[in-house]
Amino acid sequence: MADPKKLFIKTYGCQMNVYDSERMAEAMGAQGYVETTEMAEADMILLNTCHIREKAAEKVYSELGRLRPLKDEKPDLKIGVAGCVAQAEGEEIIRRQPLVDLVVGPQSYHRLPELTAKAAQGVPALDTDFPEEDKFEHLPKRPKPQRGPTAFLTVQEGCDKFCAFCVVPYTRGAEVSRPAERVNSEAQELVARGVREITLLGQNVNAYHGHNKGLAGLIWALAEIEGLERIRFTTSHPNDMDEALIEAHGTCEKLMPYLHLPVQSGSDRILKAMNRKHTRDQYFRLIDRIRDARPDLLLSGDFIVGFPGETDQDFADTMDLVARVGYGQAYSFKYSARPGTPAAEKDPVPEEVAQARLYELQALLSDQQRAAQESMVGREVAVLFEKAGRNPGQVVGKSQYLHAVHADAPEKVLGTIQPVRIEASASNSLSGQWIER
Ligand code: 5AD
Ligand code: SF4
């Protein structure tokens, strides 16, 4: 029998792309492709791309440029661009980089096998439609091999919020939720394969409406699955944090005390210009309610500095918001003008001003992150061990607060939740003593 064809996927951007890459590998697996981690031996290379900021999009073109020698050496090699750059730029990609054989948008992955067949005949294949059918339903059922204890599961895609800076409503389309029963059966299958923690994904996951009681309803339904021990979700919009979801943070034991709740700016003027549809005070009140429900919850966020029109006072308001809220973890970005978005029409803040603000904000956020990690020292946390560590005898996992934790313990703890007494905090992880019970 001929050797199976080899597929190499490089994933950029968010966790939804990580999930999509897994599903694309499965779709191609059904066509006889096996995944490889060696780009050089691949018969097909897929770049699953991100368009959120300019840098992310440009990375794709530089990577494609680097693939030229490989394609010259191996003319049968097929190169595909998937994800949000594919959606946003479509045919333009093939014009800019004729070595590309296939362009597939995030809603069309179930058509990947057909597109590959077309590309095999030497015709560039393109599909960036938003078809009616659910791509996840047309993908093959996930195969059965055992897998690690954590998994992503996309439950919602797209966004109707239209923040003035963001391409997501254009690249991922309108908000669509997968029905709760389908999510539930996929979750059960994952658990049967060894998964203990599921992170529900969506661009606007707390706007999920595939269950009549929203995301909270879905979480409670999944919490019934025996063997599923932890549930997380990301990423959320403040305006969609309904009462039931806040309450679930206080009462659903399987829902972890960690919440990524981006606010983007602490200035009312900028929030308005960003079309975020809430004020800083509303955000403060929301955080108070969430912390009343779950006092130890660790909060994470996203921030943009240098949005068009942002003054020193606006930025000072952002610094003040961060100081008042206190984040355990956060991401911050310099504003990047994205073609087609309303903010891209406006005059930018000078680059050096935006850069200086980013440094200042990042310094505060990393102080807060350090403080949050150090506050864990001496405490007992619950760690879901995922894999062997770098040093022999060491294992690594995540605490309920999503901190990476290293401990000395036998491999038999992998895939289980264990108590660990935290002893030290390093730059991006904690270490501690496994408490054998
Ligand atoms: N420029 C900078 N950051 C952006 N984000 C989204 N669009 C832009 C942009 N045009 C950030 C937001 C969002 C995160 C995923 O990326 O903070 O929450
Ligand atoms: Fe983009 Fe999030 Fe705003 Fe939707 S809510 S437009 S995904 S930043």
Tab-separated table of C-alpha atoms and ligand atoms in Angstrom:
chain	number	residue	atom	x	y	z
A	1	MET	CA	0.000	0.000	0.000
A	2	ALA	CA	1.230	3.506	-0.772
A	3	ASP	CA	2.318	5.634	2.160
A	4	PRO	CA	-0.467	7.877	3.395
A	5	LYS	CA	-0.266	11.501	2.355
A	6	LYS	CA	1.000	13.853	5.013
A	7	LEU	CA	-0.679	17.023	6.189
A	8	PHE	CA	1.045	19.840	8.070
A	9	ILE	CA	-1.145	22.514	9.678
A	10	LYS	CA	0.233	25.710	11.134
A	11	THR	CA	-2.232	27.508	13.391
A	12	TYR	CA	-2.197	31.229	14.085
A	13	GLY	CA	-4.388	33.328	16.341
A	14	CYS	CA	-7.076	32.317	18.763
A	15	GLN	CA	-8.221	29.073	20.351
A	16	MET	CA	-11.059	28.808	17.858
A	17	ASN	CA	-8.444	28.313	15.188
A	18	VAL	CA	-6.809	25.592	17.299
A	19	TYR	CA	-10.158	23.786	17.421
A	20	ASP	CA	-10.772	24.310	13.692
A	21	SER	CA	-7.317	22.941	12.871
A	22	GLU	CA	-8.107	19.753	14.789
A	23	ARG	CA	-11.348	19.388	12.891
A	24	MET	CA	-9.681	20.051	9.519
A	25	ALA	CA	-7.104	17.378	10.300
A	26	GLU	CA	-9.995	14.985	10.956
A	27	ALA	CA	-11.756	15.954	7.712
A	28	MET	CA	-8.544	15.312	5.787
A	29	GLY	CA	-7.915	12.153	7.824
A	30	ALA	CA	-11.074	10.744	6.282
A	31	GLN	CA	-9.407	11.367	2.890
A	32	GLY	CA	-6.366	9.345	3.918
A	33	TYR	CA	-4.127	12.150	5.150
A	34	VAL	CA	-2.156	11.773	8.364
A	35	GLU	CA	-0.871	14.754	10.300
A	36	THR	CA	2.837	15.437	10.521
A	37	THR	CA	4.821	17.853	12.652
A	38	GLU	CA	7.535	18.096	9.974
A	39	MET	CA	6.709	20.698	7.378
A	40	ALA	CA	9.423	19.363	5.034
A	41	GLU	CA	7.787	15.948	4.648
A	42	ALA	CA	4.259	17.263	4.048
A	43	ASP	CA	2.236	16.687	0.866
A	44	MET	CA	-0.104	19.421	1.932
A	45	ILE	CA	0.535	22.491	4.074
A	46	LEU	CA	-2.390	24.422	5.527
A	47	LEU	CA	-1.938	27.782	7.199
A	48	ASN	CA	-4.883	28.461	9.504
A	49	THR	CA	-4.651	32.207	9.725
A	50	CYS	CA	-5.657	35.188	11.845
A	51	HIS	CA	-6.679	38.641	10.598
A	52	ILE	CA	-7.291	40.412	13.893
A	53	ARG	CA	-4.288	42.755	13.688
A	54	GLU	CA	-2.105	43.766	10.781
A	55	LYS	CA	0.917	41.895	12.112
A	56	ALA	CA	-1.041	38.650	12.295
A	57	ALA	CA	-2.172	38.991	8.670
A	58	GLU	CA	1.286	39.910	7.375
A	59	LYS	CA	2.821	36.837	9.016
A	60	VAL	CA	0.866	34.716	6.536
A	61	TYR	CA	2.486	36.327	3.515
A	62	SER	CA	5.965	36.025	4.955
A	63	GLU	CA	5.345	32.362	5.767
A	64	LEU	CA	4.066	31.769	2.218
A	65	GLY	CA	7.237	33.396	0.864
A	66	ARG	CA	9.318	30.973	2.910
A	67	LEU	CA	7.449	28.011	1.393
A	68	ARG	CA	8.658	28.824	-2.136
A	69	PRO	CA	11.831	26.640	-2.037
A	70	LEU	CA	9.841	23.716	-0.643
A	71	LYS	CA	7.312	23.964	-3.469
A	72	ASP	CA	10.088	24.275	-6.081
A	73	GLU	CA	11.641	21.116	-4.735
A	74	LYS	CA	8.322	19.254	-4.561
A	75	PRO	CA	5.924	20.525	-7.237
A	76	ASP	CA	3.122	18.206	-6.054
A	77	LEU	CA	3.053	19.899	-2.674
A	78	LYS	CA	-0.323	21.564	-2.097
A	79	ILE	CA	-0.478	24.782	-0.127
A	80	GLY	CA	-3.698	26.035	1.422
A	81	VAL	CA	-4.682	29.147	3.320
A	82	ALA	CA	-7.564	28.745	5.775
A	83	GLY	CA	-9.010	30.963	8.496
A	84	CYS	CA	-9.737	34.643	8.697
A	85	VAL	CA	-7.130	35.951	6.239
A	86	ALA	CA	-8.615	33.527	3.703
A	87	GLN	CA	-12.061	34.936	4.424
A	88	ALA	CA	-10.991	38.571	4.313
A	89	GLU	CA	-8.698	38.481	1.296
A	90	GLY	CA	-9.991	35.559	-0.769
A	91	GLU	CA	-8.621	35.551	-4.307
A	92	GLU	CA	-6.242	38.364	-3.491
A	93	ILE	CA	-4.098	35.740	-1.716
A	94	ILE	CA	-3.686	33.721	-4.914
A	95	ARG	CA	-2.877	36.918	-6.834
A	96	ARG	CA	-0.246	37.927	-4.298
A	97	GLN	CA	1.132	34.410	-3.890
A	98	PRO	CA	0.476	32.187	-6.916
A	99	LEU	CA	2.009	29.211	-5.110
A	100	VAL	CA	-1.223	28.946	-3.108
A	101	ASP	CA	-3.444	26.106	-4.382
A	102	LEU	CA	-6.400	26.500	-2.114
A	103	VAL	CA	-8.146	29.192	-0.074
A	104	VAL	CA	-10.847	28.203	2.392
A	105	GLY	CA	-12.786	30.467	4.760
A	106	PRO	CA	-13.656	29.452	8.321
A	107	GLN	CA	-17.243	28.491	7.477
A	108	SER	CA	-16.337	26.099	4.672
A	109	TYR	CA	-13.997	23.553	6.246
A	110	HIS	CA	-16.371	20.687	5.539
A	111	ARG	CA	-15.735	21.379	1.847
A	112	LEU	CA	-11.981	20.925	2.263
A	113	PRO	CA	-11.869	17.430	0.707
A	114	GLU	CA	-13.650	18.671	-2.474
A	115	LEU	CA	-11.405	21.687	-2.659
A	116	THR	CA	-8.327	19.500	-2.291
A	117	ALA	CA	-9.532	17.268	-5.129
A	118	LYS	CA	-9.968	20.337	-7.326
A	119	ALA	CA	-6.548	21.691	-6.400
A	120	ALA	CA	-5.036	18.289	-7.224
A	121	GLN	CA	-6.059	18.884	-10.856
A	122	GLY	CA	-3.976	22.008	-10.891
A	123	VAL	CA	-6.860	24.490	-10.585
A	124	PRO	CA	-6.626	26.913	-7.645
A	125	ALA	CA	-9.659	26.266	-5.432
A	126	LEU	CA	-11.456	28.912	-3.427
A	127	ASP	CA	-14.381	28.815	-1.019
A	128	THR	CA	-15.178	31.731	1.244
A	129	ASP	CA	-18.966	31.364	1.340
A	130	PHE	CA	-21.093	31.477	4.447
A	131	PRO	CA	-23.118	28.358	3.624
A	132	GLU	CA	-26.409	27.615	5.322
A	133	GLU	CA	-25.290	24.222	6.578
A	134	ASP	CA	-23.399	23.834	9.849
A	135	LYS	CA	-19.798	23.013	8.983
A	136	PHE	CA	-19.385	21.042	12.174
A	137	GLU	CA	-22.240	18.732	11.267
A	138	HIS	CA	-20.653	17.878	7.953
A	139	LEU	CA	-17.252	17.198	9.374
A	140	PRO	CA	-16.560	13.562	10.172
A	141	LYS	CA	-17.389	12.475	13.707
A	142	ARG	CA	-14.321	12.919	15.829
A	143	PRO	CA	-12.272	9.710	15.757
A	144	LYS	CA	-11.921	7.673	18.903
A	145	PRO	CA	-8.269	7.529	20.069
A	146	GLN	CA	-7.552	8.571	23.655
A	147	ARG	CA	-6.463	12.150	24.031
A	148	GLY	CA	-5.145	14.555	26.632
A	149	PRO	CA	-7.331	15.696	29.520
A	150	THR	CA	-8.218	19.145	28.143
A	151	ALA	CA	-10.100	20.073	24.985
A	152	PHE	CA	-11.621	23.047	23.226
A	153	LEU	CA	-15.152	22.817	21.905
A	154	THR	CA	-16.539	25.558	19.675
A	155	VAL	CA	-20.185	26.251	20.528
A	156	GLN	CA	-20.719	29.634	18.931
A	157	GLU	CA	-19.160	31.511	16.058
A	158	GLY	CA	-19.318	34.969	14.647
A	159	CYS	CA	-20.286	38.240	16.221
A	160	ASP	CA	-23.027	40.842	15.845
A	161	LYS	CA	-21.442	43.427	18.111
A	162	PHE	CA	-19.489	45.395	15.503
A	163	CYS	CA	-16.921	46.990	17.762
A	164	ALA	CA	-15.508	49.781	15.611
A	165	PHE	CA	-11.994	48.283	15.466
A	166	CYS	CA	-12.790	44.629	14.890
A	167	VAL	CA	-12.816	42.448	11.758
A	168	VAL	CA	-14.515	39.458	13.369
A	169	PRO	CA	-18.091	40.344	12.315
A	170	TYR	CA	-16.789	40.468	8.728
A	171	THR	CA	-14.470	37.442	8.719
A	172	ARG	CA	-16.525	35.103	10.897
A	173	GLY	CA	-19.923	36.463	10.015
A	174	ALA	CA	-23.074	36.781	12.105
A	175	GLU	CA	-23.489	35.080	15.446
A	176	VAL	CA	-24.452	31.424	15.141
A	177	SER	CA	-24.860	28.965	18.023
A	178	ARG	CA	-24.628	25.190	17.745
A	179	PRO	CA	-27.625	23.406	19.264
A	180	ALA	CA	-27.043	22.270	22.865
A	181	GLU	CA	-27.763	18.585	22.047
A	182	ARG	CA	-24.971	18.524	19.481
A	183	VAL	CA	-22.546	20.201	21.827
A	184	ASN	CA	-23.576	17.755	24.514
A	185	SER	CA	-22.943	14.694	22.377
A	186	GLU	CA	-19.570	16.017	21.246
A	187	ALA	CA	-18.670	16.695	24.890
A	188	GLN	CA	-19.676	13.155	25.882
A	189	GLU	CA	-17.530	11.752	23.149
A	190	LEU	CA	-14.569	13.842	24.283
A	191	VAL	CA	-15.025	12.627	27.858
A	192	ALA	CA	-15.133	9.024	26.651
A	193	ARG	CA	-11.733	9.681	25.066
A	194	GLY	CA	-10.173	10.877	28.312
A	195	VAL	CA	-11.045	14.566	28.374
A	196	ARG	CA	-11.707	15.957	31.871
A	197	GLU	CA	-11.857	19.679	31.143
A	198	ILE	CA	-13.677	21.375	28.284
A	199	THR	CA	-13.289	25.010	27.298
A	200	LEU	CA	-16.354	26.196	25.410
A	201	LEU	CA	-15.314	28.559	22.662
A	202	GLY	CA	-17.023	31.355	20.823
A	203	GLN	CA	-16.101	34.810	19.581
A	204	ASN	CA	-18.906	35.959	21.796
A	205	VAL	CA	-19.524	32.797	23.719
A	206	ASN	CA	-21.752	34.258	26.413
A	207	ALA	CA	-24.198	35.352	23.701
A	208	TYR	CA	-24.730	31.606	23.103
A	209	HIS	CA	-28.372	30.838	22.383
A	210	GLY	CA	-28.314	27.172	21.340
A	211	HIS	CA	-29.930	26.332	24.704
A	212	ASN	CA	-33.168	27.965	25.851
A	213	LYS	CA	-31.385	29.097	29.019
A	214	GLY	CA	-28.359	30.470	27.178
A	215	LEU	CA	-24.760	29.661	28.035
A	216	ALA	CA	-25.618	29.057	31.699
A	217	GLY	CA	-28.181	26.453	30.569
A	218	LEU	CA	-25.559	24.733	28.422
A	219	ILE	CA	-23.029	24.744	31.265
A	220	TRP	CA	-25.517	23.182	33.672
A	221	ALA	CA	-26.403	20.539	31.088
A	222	LEU	CA	-22.740	19.681	30.486
A	223	ALA	CA	-22.098	19.609	34.229
A	224	GLU	CA	-24.322	16.489	34.310
A	225	ILE	CA	-21.790	14.533	32.243
A	226	GLU	CA	-20.062	12.073	34.497
A	227	GLY	CA	-16.304	12.220	34.118
A	228	LEU	CA	-16.323	15.817	32.916
A	229	GLU	CA	-14.786	17.626	35.846
A	230	ARG	CA	-14.112	21.139	34.655
A	231	ILE	CA	-15.843	23.626	32.391
A	232	ARG	CA	-14.470	26.942	31.167
A	233	PHE	CA	-15.620	29.345	28.470
A	234	THR	CA	-14.064	32.115	26.430
A	235	THR	CA	-14.396	34.841	25.201
A	236	SER	CA	-17.150	37.026	26.572
A	237	HIS	CA	-18.678	40.462	26.128
A	238	PRO	CA	-19.683	42.354	29.312
A	239	ASN	CA	-23.177	43.060	27.967
A	240	ASP	CA	-23.920	39.340	27.633
A	241	MET	CA	-23.048	38.402	31.243
A	242	ASP	CA	-26.594	37.565	32.300
A	243	GLU	CA	-27.758	36.854	35.842
A	244	ALA	CA	-27.898	33.077	35.304
A	245	LEU	CA	-24.281	32.983	34.135
A	246	ILE	CA	-23.083	35.110	37.037
A	247	GLU	CA	-24.961	32.871	39.428
A	248	ALA	CA	-23.474	29.747	37.819
A	249	HIS	CA	-20.042	31.079	38.751
A	250	GLY	CA	-21.121	30.907	42.369
A	251	THR	CA	-23.042	27.638	42.326
A	252	CYS	CA	-21.793	25.339	39.562
A	253	GLU	CA	-18.853	23.439	41.038
A	254	LYS	CA	-17.569	22.341	37.661
A	255	LEU	CA	-17.383	25.893	36.335
A	256	MET	CA	-13.867	27.148	37.057
A	257	PRO	CA	-13.222	30.450	38.881
A	258	TYR	CA	-11.639	32.199	35.930
A	259	LEU	CA	-13.253	34.661	33.564
A	260	HIS	CA	-11.914	36.396	30.486
A	261	LEU	CA	-14.017	39.522	30.202
A	262	PRO	CA	-12.451	42.094	27.860
A	263	VAL	CA	-13.267	45.762	28.402
A	264	GLN	CA	-10.755	47.216	25.867
A	265	SER	CA	-10.657	50.707	27.409
A	266	GLY	CA	-11.396	52.466	30.691
A	267	SER	CA	-12.530	55.712	29.084
A	268	ASP	CA	-16.225	56.341	28.506
A	269	ARG	CA	-15.416	58.488	25.491
A	270	ILE	CA	-13.350	55.728	23.885
A	271	LEU	CA	-15.789	52.968	24.851
A	272	LYS	CA	-18.438	54.950	22.996
A	273	ALA	CA	-16.194	55.504	19.966
A	274	MET	CA	-15.412	51.780	20.011
A	275	ASN	CA	-19.150	51.003	19.974
A	276	ARG	CA	-18.789	48.833	23.046
A	277	LYS	CA	-22.279	49.841	24.246
A	278	HIS	CA	-21.482	50.100	27.948
A	279	THR	CA	-19.761	52.541	30.296
A	280	ARG	CA	-16.877	52.018	32.692
A	281	ASP	CA	-19.262	52.253	35.641
A	282	GLN	CA	-21.454	49.528	34.215
A	283	TYR	CA	-18.348	47.371	33.896
A	284	PHE	CA	-17.359	48.077	37.524
A	285	ARG	CA	-20.837	47.149	38.725
A	286	LEU	CA	-20.755	43.962	36.694
A	287	ILE	CA	-17.376	42.958	38.151
A	288	ASP	CA	-18.753	43.571	41.647
A	289	ARG	CA	-21.695	41.259	40.982
A	290	ILE	CA	-19.458	38.540	39.569
A	291	ARG	CA	-17.095	38.796	42.538
A	292	ASP	CA	-20.021	38.700	44.946
A	293	ALA	CA	-21.034	35.416	43.327
A	294	ARG	CA	-17.490	34.019	43.292
A	295	PRO	CA	-15.064	36.010	45.440
A	296	ASP	CA	-11.906	34.106	44.434
A	297	LEU	CA	-12.579	34.377	40.683
A	298	LEU	CA	-9.502	35.347	38.681
A	299	LEU	CA	-10.265	37.941	36.068
A	300	SER	CA	-8.610	38.272	32.693
A	301	GLY	CA	-9.072	40.946	30.027
A	302	ASP	CA	-8.087	42.477	26.700
A	303	PHE	CA	-7.070	46.098	26.199
A	304	ILE	CA	-6.411	48.248	23.182
A	305	VAL	CA	-4.274	51.388	23.491
A	306	GLY	CA	-3.933	54.094	20.863
A	307	PHE	CA	-7.470	53.809	19.503
A	308	PRO	CA	-8.099	56.820	17.187
A	309	GLY	CA	-8.790	59.909	19.280
A	310	GLU	CA	-7.415	58.443	22.531
A	311	THR	CA	-6.056	61.328	24.668
A	312	ASP	CA	-3.710	61.191	27.656
A	313	GLN	CA	-6.784	61.490	29.876
A	314	ASP	CA	-8.517	58.574	28.128
A	315	PHE	CA	-5.428	56.466	28.633
A	316	ALA	CA	-5.207	57.556	32.292
A	317	ASP	CA	-8.810	56.316	32.650
A	318	THR	CA	-7.740	52.926	31.318
A	319	MET	CA	-4.851	52.756	33.796
A	320	ASP	CA	-7.266	53.723	36.556
A	321	LEU	CA	-9.761	51.040	35.542
A	322	VAL	CA	-7.024	48.391	35.556
A	323	ALA	CA	-5.806	49.544	38.977
A	324	ARG	CA	-9.348	49.410	40.380
A	325	VAL	CA	-10.373	46.060	38.895
A	326	GLY	CA	-7.141	44.090	39.377
A	327	TYR	CA	-6.525	41.448	36.704
A	328	GLY	CA	-4.888	38.083	37.256
A	329	GLN	CA	-3.948	37.964	33.630
A	330	ALA	CA	-4.494	40.162	30.574
A	331	TYR	CA	-3.641	40.816	26.962
A	332	SER	CA	-2.943	44.287	25.657
A	333	PHE	CA	-2.489	45.494	22.130
A	334	LYS	CA	-1.637	48.579	20.183
A	335	TYR	CA	-4.579	49.534	18.015
A	336	SER	CA	-4.168	48.240	14.472
A	337	ALA	CA	-6.340	49.769	11.721
A	338	ARG	CA	-8.179	46.972	9.925
A	339	PRO	CA	-9.457	47.618	6.408
A	340	GLY	CA	-13.243	47.761	6.226
A	341	THR	CA	-13.819	48.601	9.895
A	342	PRO	CA	-15.288	52.017	10.853
A	343	ALA	CA	-12.318	53.006	13.049
A	344	ALA	CA	-9.906	52.550	10.147
A	345	GLU	CA	-11.318	55.758	8.620
A	346	LYS	CA	-10.168	57.839	11.586
A	347	ASP	CA	-6.840	59.573	12.227
A	348	PRO	CA	-4.445	57.370	14.137
A	349	VAL	CA	-2.686	58.252	17.386
A	350	PRO	CA	1.065	58.743	16.715
A	351	GLU	CA	2.903	55.427	16.801
A	352	GLU	CA	5.358	56.490	19.527
A	353	VAL	CA	2.516	57.663	21.768
A	354	ALA	CA	0.681	54.361	21.345
A	355	GLN	CA	3.895	52.424	21.992
A	356	ALA	CA	4.643	54.364	25.196
A	357	ARG	CA	1.097	53.746	26.445
A	358	LEU	CA	1.396	50.049	25.672
A	359	TYR	CA	4.602	49.782	27.733
A	360	GLU	CA	3.026	51.609	30.636
A	361	LEU	CA	-0.115	49.474	30.607
A	362	GLN	CA	1.841	46.246	30.220
A	363	ALA	CA	4.016	47.143	33.202
A	364	LEU	CA	0.922	47.564	35.378
A	365	LEU	CA	-0.725	44.397	34.050
A	366	SER	CA	2.386	42.318	34.615
A	367	ASP	CA	2.702	43.654	38.186
A	368	GLN	CA	-0.877	42.545	38.742
A	369	GLN	CA	-0.208	39.149	37.205
A	370	ARG	CA	2.844	38.687	39.427
A	371	ALA	CA	0.864	39.709	42.514
A	372	ALA	CA	-1.942	37.271	41.638
A	373	GLN	CA	0.554	34.438	41.202
A	374	GLU	CA	2.403	35.292	44.402
A	375	SER	CA	-0.868	35.310	46.320
A	376	MET	CA	-1.102	31.593	45.511
A	377	VAL	CA	2.116	30.778	47.385
A	378	GLY	CA	1.281	28.790	50.516
A	379	ARG	CA	-2.180	27.902	49.216
A	380	GLU	CA	-3.488	24.518	48.211
A	381	VAL	CA	-4.816	24.484	44.661
A	382	ALA	CA	-6.414	21.757	42.538
A	383	VAL	CA	-4.315	20.855	39.513
A	384	LEU	CA	-5.465	18.881	36.501
A	385	PHE	CA	-2.181	17.288	35.422
A	386	GLU	CA	-1.783	17.267	31.653
A	387	LYS	CA	1.720	16.107	30.763
A	388	ALA	CA	5.212	15.219	31.893
A	389	GLY	CA	7.393	18.216	32.743
A	390	ARG	CA	10.837	18.990	31.372
A	391	ASN	CA	12.664	17.533	34.354
A	392	PRO	CA	12.355	13.828	35.106
A	393	GLY	CA	9.761	13.118	37.782
A	394	GLN	CA	7.994	16.399	37.128
A	395	VAL	CA	4.433	16.814	35.871
A	396	VAL	CA	2.632	19.930	34.670
A	397	GLY	CA	-0.983	20.968	34.714
A	398	LYS	CA	-3.347	23.852	35.351
A	399	SER	CA	-4.908	25.004	38.582
A	400	GLN	CA	-8.561	25.981	38.781
A	401	TYR	CA	-7.354	29.570	38.173
A	402	LEU	CA	-5.644	28.486	34.932
A	403	HIS	CA	-2.150	28.977	36.338
A	404	ALA	CA	0.392	26.507	34.964
A	405	VAL	CA	1.658	24.443	37.913
A	406	HIS	CA	4.730	22.177	38.086
A	407	ALA	CA	5.092	19.508	40.756
A	408	ASP	CA	7.089	16.354	41.397
A	409	ALA	CA	4.671	13.469	41.068
A	410	PRO	CA	4.465	10.079	39.330
A	411	GLU	CA	3.019	9.874	35.823
A	412	LYS	CA	-0.033	8.048	37.137
A	413	VAL	CA	-1.442	11.436	38.199
A	414	LEU	CA	-1.728	12.526	34.548
A	415	GLY	CA	-5.345	13.122	33.627
A	416	THR	CA	-6.422	13.506	37.252
A	417	ILE	CA	-7.052	16.485	39.523
A	418	GLN	CA	-4.711	16.575	42.492
A	419	PRO	CA	-4.086	18.886	45.430
A	420	VAL	CA	-0.838	20.841	45.259
A	421	ARG	CA	0.615	23.183	47.889
A	422	ILE	CA	2.123	26.125	45.969
A	423	GLU	CA	5.673	26.946	47.036
A	424	ALA	CA	7.000	29.357	44.436
A	425	SER	CA	5.984	31.645	41.615
A	426	ALA	CA	8.114	32.036	38.478
A	427	SER	CA	7.503	34.360	35.523
A	428	ASN	CA	4.677	32.404	33.907
A	429	SER	CA	4.043	29.465	36.171
A	430	LEU	CA	3.850	28.204	39.723
A	431	SER	CA	5.527	25.253	41.350
A	432	GLY	CA	4.557	23.278	44.383
A	433	GLN	CA	4.365	20.074	46.355
A	434	TRP	CA	1.937	17.365	45.344
A	435	ILE	CA	-0.155	16.342	48.351
A	436	GLU	CA	-0.633	12.591	48.120
A	437	ARG	CA	-3.864	11.511	49.740
B	1	5AD	N1	-6.340	46.362	16.911
B	1	5AD	C1	-5.813	45.945	18.084
B	1	5AD	N2	-6.354	44.976	18.832
B	1	5AD	C2	-7.485	44.397	18.386
B	1	5AD	N3	-8.254	43.424	18.909
B	1	5AD	C3	-9.276	43.207	18.068
B	1	5AD	N4	-9.186	44.019	17.003
B	1	5AD	C4	-8.084	44.785	17.177
B	1	5AD	C5	-7.471	45.812	16.432
B	1	5AD	N5	-7.997	46.243	15.280
B	1	5AD	C6	-8.002	42.818	20.206
B	1	5AD	C7	-9.148	43.070	21.189
B	1	5AD	C8	-9.831	41.735	21.246
B	1	5AD	C9	-8.666	40.788	21.035
B	1	5AD	C10	-9.027	39.422	20.607
B	1	5AD	O1	-7.890	41.422	20.041
B	1	5AD	O2	-8.589	43.421	22.431
B	1	5AD	O3	-10.504	41.511	22.464
B	2	SF4	FE1	-14.811	41.847	17.822
B	2	SF4	FE2	-15.306	40.879	20.272
B	2	SF4	FE3	-16.270	43.295	19.526
B	2	SF4	FE4	-17.279	41.049	18.444
B	2	SF4	S1	-17.389	41.698	20.626
B	2	SF4	S2	-16.750	42.915	17.344
B	2	SF4	S3	-15.447	39.745	18.311
B	2	SF4	S4	-14.089	42.690	19.796
